[in-house]
């Protein structure tokens, strides 16, 4: 699968890579535990923007990708929680950044991050008001784990 992903990127030359799947500190995983992106092929992110909600991937891979020329890397530094009863809140929170960026291209990645963080805070308050403390905690954790790297800076 890794070879297929690499070939598709080389053939299509996308400006933006959106990846939804599992991750680790230094990888994004395809099926099972096999990495489709890792430090070894992070050069594929050069001159591109990457948006992922994969667990832990912003710890090493995101930073390395940006050092190798990735324009922006959006990811998480923690395991991402999927609230069992509030999947809609999870989807709203996890997709907010990319939706903001796609709908308002002139928006900076930092502004998209700030918007998503505020959406997360609003969701936490809503979930608490609805008597869903576990889902609120998971959203809080996910919100606090978000990172966006642009150049050498982080937010």
mmCIF file with all atom_site columns, C-alpha atoms in Angstrom:
data_model
loop_
_atom_site.group_PDB
_atom_site.id
_atom_site.type_symbol
_atom_site.label_atom_id
_atom_site.label_alt_id
_atom_site.label_comp_id
_atom_site.label_asym_id
_atom_site.label_entity_id
_atom_site.label_seq_id
_atom_site.pdbx_PDB_ins_code
_atom_site.Cartn_x
_atom_site.Cartn_y
_atom_site.Cartn_z
_atom_site.occupancy
_atom_site.B_iso_or_equiv
_atom_site.pdbx_formal_charge
_atom_site.auth_seq_id
_atom_site.auth_comp_id
_atom_site.auth_asym_id
_atom_site.auth_atom_id
_atom_site.pdbx_PDB_model_num
ATOM 1   C CA . UNK A 1 1   ? 0.000   0.000  0.000   1.00 0.00 ? 1   UNK A CA 1
ATOM 2   C CA . UNK A 1 2   ? 2.834   2.406  0.754   1.00 0.00 ? 2   UNK A CA 1
ATOM 3   C CA . UNK A 1 3   ? 4.067   2.114  -2.830  1.00 0.00 ? 3   UNK A CA 1
ATOM 4   C CA . UNK A 1 4   ? 0.542   2.846  -4.111  1.00 0.00 ? 4   UNK A CA 1
ATOM 5   C CA . UNK A 1 5   ? 0.278   5.960  -1.945  1.00 0.00 ? 5   UNK A CA 1
ATOM 6   C CA . UNK A 1 6   ? 3.714   7.191  -3.008  1.00 0.00 ? 6   UNK A CA 1
ATOM 7   C CA . UNK A 1 7   ? 2.899   6.597  -6.683  1.00 0.00 ? 7   UNK A CA 1
ATOM 8   C CA . UNK A 1 8   ? -0.455  8.403  -6.387  1.00 0.00 ? 8   UNK A CA 1
ATOM 9   C CA . UNK A 1 9   ? 1.198   11.443 -4.822  1.00 0.00 ? 9   UNK A CA 1
ATOM 10  C CA . UNK A 1 10  ? 3.925   11.547 -7.436  1.00 0.00 ? 10  UNK A CA 1
ATOM 11  C CA . UNK A 1 11  ? 1.406   11.178 -10.293 1.00 0.00 ? 11  UNK A CA 1
ATOM 12  C CA . UNK A 1 12  ? -1.241  13.593 -9.008  1.00 0.00 ? 12  UNK A CA 1
ATOM 13  C CA . UNK A 1 13  ? 1.079   16.080 -7.293  1.00 0.00 ? 13  UNK A CA 1
ATOM 14  C CA . UNK A 1 14  ? -1.530  17.352 -4.775  1.00 0.00 ? 14  UNK A CA 1
ATOM 15  C CA . UNK A 1 15  ? -1.046  20.607 -2.911  1.00 0.00 ? 15  UNK A CA 1
ATOM 16  C CA . UNK A 1 16  ? -2.934  19.221 0.088   1.00 0.00 ? 16  UNK A CA 1
ATOM 17  C CA . UNK A 1 17  ? -2.806  15.732 1.584   1.00 0.00 ? 17  UNK A CA 1
ATOM 18  C CA . UNK A 1 18  ? -5.674  14.816 3.898   1.00 0.00 ? 18  UNK A CA 1
ATOM 19  C CA . UNK A 1 19  ? -5.116  11.606 5.840   1.00 0.00 ? 19  UNK A CA 1
ATOM 20  C CA . UNK A 1 20  ? -7.644  9.990  8.163   1.00 0.00 ? 20  UNK A CA 1
ATOM 21  C CA . UNK A 1 21  ? -6.278  6.888  9.792   1.00 0.00 ? 21  UNK A CA 1
ATOM 22  C CA . UNK A 1 22  ? -4.117  5.632  12.597  1.00 0.00 ? 22  UNK A CA 1
ATOM 23  C CA . UNK A 1 23  ? -0.762  7.095  13.418  1.00 0.00 ? 23  UNK A CA 1
ATOM 24  C CA . UNK A 1 24  ? 2.238   7.000  15.671  1.00 0.00 ? 24  UNK A CA 1
ATOM 25  C CA . UNK A 1 25  ? 4.878   9.549  16.611  1.00 0.00 ? 25  UNK A CA 1
ATOM 26  C CA . UNK A 1 26  ? 6.819   8.970  13.388  1.00 0.00 ? 26  UNK A CA 1
ATOM 27  C CA . UNK A 1 27  ? 4.215   7.506  11.023  1.00 0.00 ? 27  UNK A CA 1
ATOM 28  C CA . UNK A 1 28  ? 0.790   7.513  9.449   1.00 0.00 ? 28  UNK A CA 1
ATOM 29  C CA . UNK A 1 29  ? -0.545  3.991  9.061   1.00 0.00 ? 29  UNK A CA 1
ATOM 30  C CA . UNK A 1 30  ? -2.550  2.429  6.291   1.00 0.00 ? 30  UNK A CA 1
ATOM 31  C CA . UNK A 1 31  ? -4.122  -0.956 6.820   1.00 0.00 ? 31  UNK A CA 1
ATOM 32  C CA . UNK A 1 32  ? -3.054  -2.586 10.042  1.00 0.00 ? 32  UNK A CA 1
ATOM 33  C CA . UNK A 1 33  ? 0.168   -1.242 11.451  1.00 0.00 ? 33  UNK A CA 1
ATOM 34  C CA . UNK A 1 34  ? 2.017   -0.719 8.166   1.00 0.00 ? 34  UNK A CA 1
ATOM 35  C CA . UNK A 1 35  ? 3.192   2.858  7.688   1.00 0.00 ? 35  UNK A CA 1
ATOM 36  C CA . UNK A 1 36  ? 2.211   4.575  4.468   1.00 0.00 ? 36  UNK A CA 1
ATOM 37  C CA . UNK A 1 37  ? 4.048   7.717  5.573   1.00 0.00 ? 37  UNK A CA 1
ATOM 38  C CA . UNK A 1 38  ? 7.053   7.822  7.872   1.00 0.00 ? 38  UNK A CA 1
ATOM 39  C CA . UNK A 1 39  ? 10.302  9.677  8.312   1.00 0.00 ? 39  UNK A CA 1
ATOM 40  C CA . UNK A 1 40  ? 11.649  7.612  5.406   1.00 0.00 ? 40  UNK A CA 1
ATOM 41  C CA . UNK A 1 41  ? 9.256   9.123  2.866   1.00 0.00 ? 41  UNK A CA 1
ATOM 42  C CA . UNK A 1 42  ? 8.364   12.414 4.567   1.00 0.00 ? 42  UNK A CA 1
ATOM 43  C CA . UNK A 1 43  ? 10.014  14.134 1.588   1.00 0.00 ? 43  UNK A CA 1
ATOM 44  C CA . UNK A 1 44  ? 6.704   13.486 -0.193  1.00 0.00 ? 44  UNK A CA 1
ATOM 45  C CA . UNK A 1 45  ? 5.232   16.266 1.978   1.00 0.00 ? 45  UNK A CA 1
ATOM 46  C CA . UNK A 1 46  ? 7.683   18.846 0.582   1.00 0.00 ? 46  UNK A CA 1
ATOM 47  C CA . UNK A 1 47  ? 5.862   21.899 -0.828  1.00 0.00 ? 47  UNK A CA 1
ATOM 48  C CA . UNK A 1 48  ? 2.540   20.450 0.340   1.00 0.00 ? 48  UNK A CA 1
ATOM 49  C CA . UNK A 1 49  ? 0.131   20.949 3.215   1.00 0.00 ? 49  UNK A CA 1
ATOM 50  C CA . UNK A 1 50  ? -0.833  17.930 5.337   1.00 0.00 ? 50  UNK A CA 1
ATOM 51  C CA . UNK A 1 51  ? -3.989  17.585 7.433   1.00 0.00 ? 51  UNK A CA 1
ATOM 52  C CA . UNK A 1 52  ? -4.436  14.530 9.617   1.00 0.00 ? 52  UNK A CA 1
ATOM 53  C CA . UNK A 1 53  ? -6.213  13.580 12.813  1.00 0.00 ? 53  UNK A CA 1
ATOM 54  C CA . UNK A 1 54  ? -3.926  10.596 13.388  1.00 0.00 ? 54  UNK A CA 1
ATOM 55  C CA . UNK A 1 55  ? -2.799  9.865  16.927  1.00 0.00 ? 55  UNK A CA 1
ATOM 56  C CA . UNK A 1 56  ? 0.616   11.144 17.962  1.00 0.00 ? 56  UNK A CA 1
ATOM 57  C CA . UNK A 1 57  ? 1.753   11.989 14.416  1.00 0.00 ? 57  UNK A CA 1
ATOM 58  C CA . UNK A 1 58  ? 2.655   15.593 15.194  1.00 0.00 ? 58  UNK A CA 1
ATOM 59  C CA . UNK A 1 59  ? 5.280   14.555 17.742  1.00 0.00 ? 59  UNK A CA 1
ATOM 60  C CA . UNK A 1 60  ? 8.034   13.525 15.310  1.00 0.00 ? 60  UNK A CA 1
ATOM 61  C CA . UNK A 1 61  ? 6.640   13.163 11.786  1.00 0.00 ? 61  UNK A CA 1
ATOM 62  C CA . UNK A 1 62  ? 4.959   16.576 11.694  1.00 0.00 ? 62  UNK A CA 1
ATOM 63  C CA . UNK A 1 63  ? 8.057   18.410 12.886  1.00 0.00 ? 63  UNK A CA 1
ATOM 64  C CA . UNK A 1 64  ? 10.352  16.461 10.555  1.00 0.00 ? 64  UNK A CA 1
ATOM 65  C CA . UNK A 1 65  ? 8.044   17.012 7.579   1.00 0.00 ? 65  UNK A CA 1
ATOM 66  C CA . UNK A 1 66  ? 8.076   20.766 8.109   1.00 0.00 ? 66  UNK A CA 1
ATOM 67  C CA . UNK A 1 67  ? 11.866  20.765 8.460   1.00 0.00 ? 67  UNK A CA 1
ATOM 68  C CA . UNK A 1 68  ? 11.961  18.922 5.111   1.00 0.00 ? 68  UNK A CA 1
ATOM 69  C CA . UNK A 1 69  ? 9.881   21.607 3.383   1.00 0.00 ? 69  UNK A CA 1
ATOM 70  C CA . UNK A 1 70  ? 6.249   20.742 4.167   1.00 0.00 ? 70  UNK A CA 1
ATOM 71  C CA . UNK A 1 71  ? 4.299   24.013 4.063   1.00 0.00 ? 71  UNK A CA 1
ATOM 72  C CA . UNK A 1 72  ? 2.028   23.070 6.976   1.00 0.00 ? 72  UNK A CA 1
ATOM 73  C CA . UNK A 1 73  ? 1.356   19.978 9.063   1.00 0.00 ? 73  UNK A CA 1
ATOM 74  C CA . UNK A 1 74  ? -1.802  19.614 11.177  1.00 0.00 ? 74  UNK A CA 1
ATOM 75  C CA . UNK A 1 75  ? -1.888  16.706 13.596  1.00 0.00 ? 75  UNK A CA 1
ATOM 76  C CA . UNK A 1 76  ? -2.048  15.536 17.192  1.00 0.00 ? 76  UNK A CA 1
ATOM 77  C CA . UNK A 1 77  ? 0.562   14.937 19.865  1.00 0.00 ? 77  UNK A CA 1
ATOM 78  C CA . UNK A 1 78  ? -1.695  12.635 21.897  1.00 0.00 ? 78  UNK A CA 1
ATOM 79  C CA . UNK A 1 79  ? -3.853  9.576  21.306  1.00 0.00 ? 79  UNK A CA 1
ATOM 80  C CA . UNK A 1 80  ? -7.078  10.863 19.767  1.00 0.00 ? 80  UNK A CA 1
ATOM 81  C CA . UNK A 1 81  ? -10.235 9.841  21.634  1.00 0.00 ? 81  UNK A CA 1
ATOM 82  C CA . UNK A 1 82  ? -13.432 8.889  19.823  1.00 0.00 ? 82  UNK A CA 1
ATOM 83  C CA . UNK A 1 83  ? -16.321 9.645  22.196  1.00 0.00 ? 83  UNK A CA 1
ATOM 84  C CA . UNK A 1 84  ? -18.658 6.638  22.239  1.00 0.00 ? 84  UNK A CA 1
ATOM 85  C CA . UNK A 1 85  ? -21.953 8.526  22.319  1.00 0.00 ? 85  UNK A CA 1
ATOM 86  C CA . UNK A 1 86  ? -21.093 11.819 20.638  1.00 0.00 ? 86  UNK A CA 1
ATOM 87  C CA . UNK A 1 87  ? -19.573 10.885 17.295  1.00 0.00 ? 87  UNK A CA 1
ATOM 88  C CA . UNK A 1 88  ? -21.119 13.997 15.749  1.00 0.00 ? 88  UNK A CA 1
ATOM 89  C CA . UNK A 1 89  ? -19.115 16.207 18.156  1.00 0.00 ? 89  UNK A CA 1
ATOM 90  C CA . UNK A 1 90  ? -15.930 14.323 17.298  1.00 0.00 ? 90  UNK A CA 1
ATOM 91  C CA . UNK A 1 91  ? -16.532 14.733 13.550  1.00 0.00 ? 91  UNK A CA 1
ATOM 92  C CA . UNK A 1 92  ? -17.349 18.418 13.960  1.00 0.00 ? 92  UNK A CA 1
ATOM 93  C CA . UNK A 1 93  ? -14.197 19.051 15.960  1.00 0.00 ? 93  UNK A CA 1
ATOM 94  C CA . UNK A 1 94  ? -11.831 16.896 13.900  1.00 0.00 ? 94  UNK A CA 1
ATOM 95  C CA . UNK A 1 95  ? -13.013 18.280 10.553  1.00 0.00 ? 95  UNK A CA 1
ATOM 96  C CA . UNK A 1 96  ? -13.340 21.931 11.505  1.00 0.00 ? 96  UNK A CA 1
ATOM 97  C CA . UNK A 1 97  ? -9.783  22.985 10.654  1.00 0.00 ? 97  UNK A CA 1
ATOM 98  C CA . UNK A 1 98  ? -9.758  21.587 7.137   1.00 0.00 ? 98  UNK A CA 1
ATOM 99  C CA . UNK A 1 99  ? -13.271 22.847 6.413   1.00 0.00 ? 99  UNK A CA 1
ATOM 100 C CA . UNK A 1 100 ? -12.295 26.347 7.544   1.00 0.00 ? 100 UNK A CA 1
ATOM 101 C CA . UNK A 1 101 ? -9.146  26.239 5.413   1.00 0.00 ? 101 UNK A CA 1
ATOM 102 C CA . UNK A 1 102 ? -10.932 24.930 2.307   1.00 0.00 ? 102 UNK A CA 1
ATOM 103 C CA . UNK A 1 103 ? -13.861 27.338 2.592   1.00 0.00 ? 103 UNK A CA 1
ATOM 104 C CA . UNK A 1 104 ? -11.610 30.328 3.274   1.00 0.00 ? 104 UNK A CA 1
ATOM 105 C CA . UNK A 1 105 ? -8.314  29.720 1.427   1.00 0.00 ? 105 UNK A CA 1
ATOM 106 C CA . UNK A 1 106 ? -6.836  33.070 2.473   1.00 0.00 ? 106 UNK A CA 1
ATOM 107 C CA . UNK A 1 107 ? -7.150  31.983 6.113   1.00 0.00 ? 107 UNK A CA 1
ATOM 108 C CA . UNK A 1 108 ? -3.820  31.082 7.647   1.00 0.00 ? 108 UNK A CA 1
ATOM 109 C CA . UNK A 1 109 ? -3.297  27.671 9.198   1.00 0.00 ? 109 UNK A CA 1
ATOM 110 C CA . UNK A 1 110 ? -2.908  29.438 12.544  1.00 0.00 ? 110 UNK A CA 1
ATOM 111 C CA . UNK A 1 111 ? -6.303  31.118 12.124  1.00 0.00 ? 111 UNK A CA 1
ATOM 112 C CA . UNK A 1 112 ? -7.882  27.769 11.199  1.00 0.00 ? 112 UNK A CA 1
ATOM 113 C CA . UNK A 1 113 ? -6.261  26.288 14.311  1.00 0.00 ? 113 UNK A CA 1
ATOM 114 C CA . UNK A 1 114 ? -7.626  29.073 16.521  1.00 0.00 ? 114 UNK A CA 1
ATOM 115 C CA . UNK A 1 115 ? -11.109 28.556 15.079  1.00 0.00 ? 115 UNK A CA 1
ATOM 116 C CA . UNK A 1 116 ? -10.955 24.810 15.694  1.00 0.00 ? 116 UNK A CA 1
ATOM 117 C CA . UNK A 1 117 ? -9.741  25.335 19.247  1.00 0.00 ? 117 UNK A CA 1
ATOM 118 C CA . UNK A 1 118 ? -12.696 27.648 19.921  1.00 0.00 ? 118 UNK A CA 1
ATOM 119 C CA . UNK A 1 119 ? -15.092 25.106 18.379  1.00 0.00 ? 119 UNK A CA 1
ATOM 120 C CA . UNK A 1 120 ? -13.601 22.504 20.735  1.00 0.00 ? 120 UNK A CA 1
ATOM 121 C CA . UNK A 1 121 ? -14.133 24.772 23.737  1.00 0.00 ? 121 UNK A CA 1
ATOM 122 C CA . UNK A 1 122 ? -17.759 25.383 22.720  1.00 0.00 ? 122 UNK A CA 1
ATOM 123 C CA . UNK A 1 123 ? -18.342 21.643 22.258  1.00 0.00 ? 123 UNK A CA 1
ATOM 124 C CA . UNK A 1 124 ? -16.908 20.939 25.711  1.00 0.00 ? 124 UNK A CA 1
ATOM 125 C CA . UNK A 1 125 ? -19.329 23.413 27.313  1.00 0.00 ? 125 UNK A CA 1
ATOM 126 C CA . UNK A 1 126 ? -22.232 21.983 25.328  1.00 0.00 ? 126 UNK A CA 1
ATOM 127 C CA . UNK A 1 127 ? -21.400 18.389 26.240  1.00 0.00 ? 127 UNK A CA 1
ATOM 128 C CA . UNK A 1 128 ? -21.071 19.281 29.920  1.00 0.00 ? 128 UNK A CA 1
ATOM 129 C CA . UNK A 1 129 ? -24.418 21.084 29.844  1.00 0.00 ? 129 UNK A CA 1
ATOM 130 C CA . UNK A 1 130 ? -25.970 17.956 28.302  1.00 0.00 ? 130 UNK A CA 1
ATOM 131 C CA . UNK A 1 131 ? -24.597 15.773 31.091  1.00 0.00 ? 131 UNK A CA 1
ATOM 132 C CA . UNK A 1 132 ? -21.883 14.094 29.021  1.00 0.00 ? 132 UNK A CA 1
ATOM 133 C CA . UNK A 1 133 ? -18.709 14.553 31.090  1.00 0.00 ? 133 UNK A CA 1
ATOM 134 C CA . UNK A 1 134 ? -16.817 11.658 29.463  1.00 0.00 ? 134 UNK A CA 1
ATOM 135 C CA . UNK A 1 135 ? -17.387 13.041 25.971  1.00 0.00 ? 135 UNK A CA 1
ATOM 136 C CA . UNK A 1 136 ? -16.475 16.526 27.223  1.00 0.00 ? 136 UNK A CA 1
ATOM 137 C CA . UNK A 1 137 ? -13.210 15.202 28.680  1.00 0.00 ? 137 UNK A CA 1
ATOM 138 C CA . UNK A 1 138 ? -12.354 13.389 25.441  1.00 0.00 ? 138 UNK A CA 1
ATOM 139 C CA . UNK A 1 139 ? -13.022 16.534 23.424  1.00 0.00 ? 139 UNK A CA 1
ATOM 140 C CA . UNK A 1 140 ? -10.889 18.548 25.856  1.00 0.00 ? 140 UNK A CA 1
ATOM 141 C CA . UNK A 1 141 ? -8.053  16.074 25.463  1.00 0.00 ? 141 UNK A CA 1
ATOM 142 C CA . UNK A 1 142 ? -8.339  16.070 21.663  1.00 0.00 ? 142 UNK A CA 1
ATOM 143 C CA . UNK A 1 143 ? -8.443  19.864 21.621  1.00 0.00 ? 143 UNK A CA 1
ATOM 144 C CA . UNK A 1 144 ? -5.334  20.134 23.791  1.00 0.00 ? 144 UNK A CA 1
ATOM 145 C CA . UNK A 1 145 ? -3.476  17.623 21.605  1.00 0.00 ? 145 UNK A CA 1
ATOM 146 C CA . UNK A 1 146 ? -3.950  19.557 18.367  1.00 0.00 ? 146 UNK A CA 1
ATOM 147 C CA . UNK A 1 147 ? -0.871  21.053 16.748  1.00 0.00 ? 147 UNK A CA 1
ATOM 148 C CA . UNK A 1 148 ? -0.193  22.898 13.547  1.00 0.00 ? 148 UNK A CA 1
ATOM 149 C CA . UNK A 1 149 ? 3.338   23.461 12.323  1.00 0.00 ? 149 UNK A CA 1
ATOM 150 C CA . UNK A 1 150 ? 4.061   26.065 9.694   1.00 0.00 ? 150 UNK A CA 1
ATOM 151 C CA . UNK A 1 151 ? 7.704   26.522 8.865   1.00 0.00 ? 151 UNK A CA 1
ATOM 152 C CA . UNK A 1 152 ? 9.596   25.999 12.115  1.00 0.00 ? 152 UNK A CA 1
ATOM 153 C CA . UNK A 1 153 ? 6.842   27.511 14.238  1.00 0.00 ? 153 UNK A CA 1
ATOM 154 C CA . UNK A 1 154 ? 4.251   25.578 16.179  1.00 0.00 ? 154 UNK A CA 1
ATOM 155 C CA . UNK A 1 155 ? 0.881   26.420 17.629  1.00 0.00 ? 155 UNK A CA 1
#
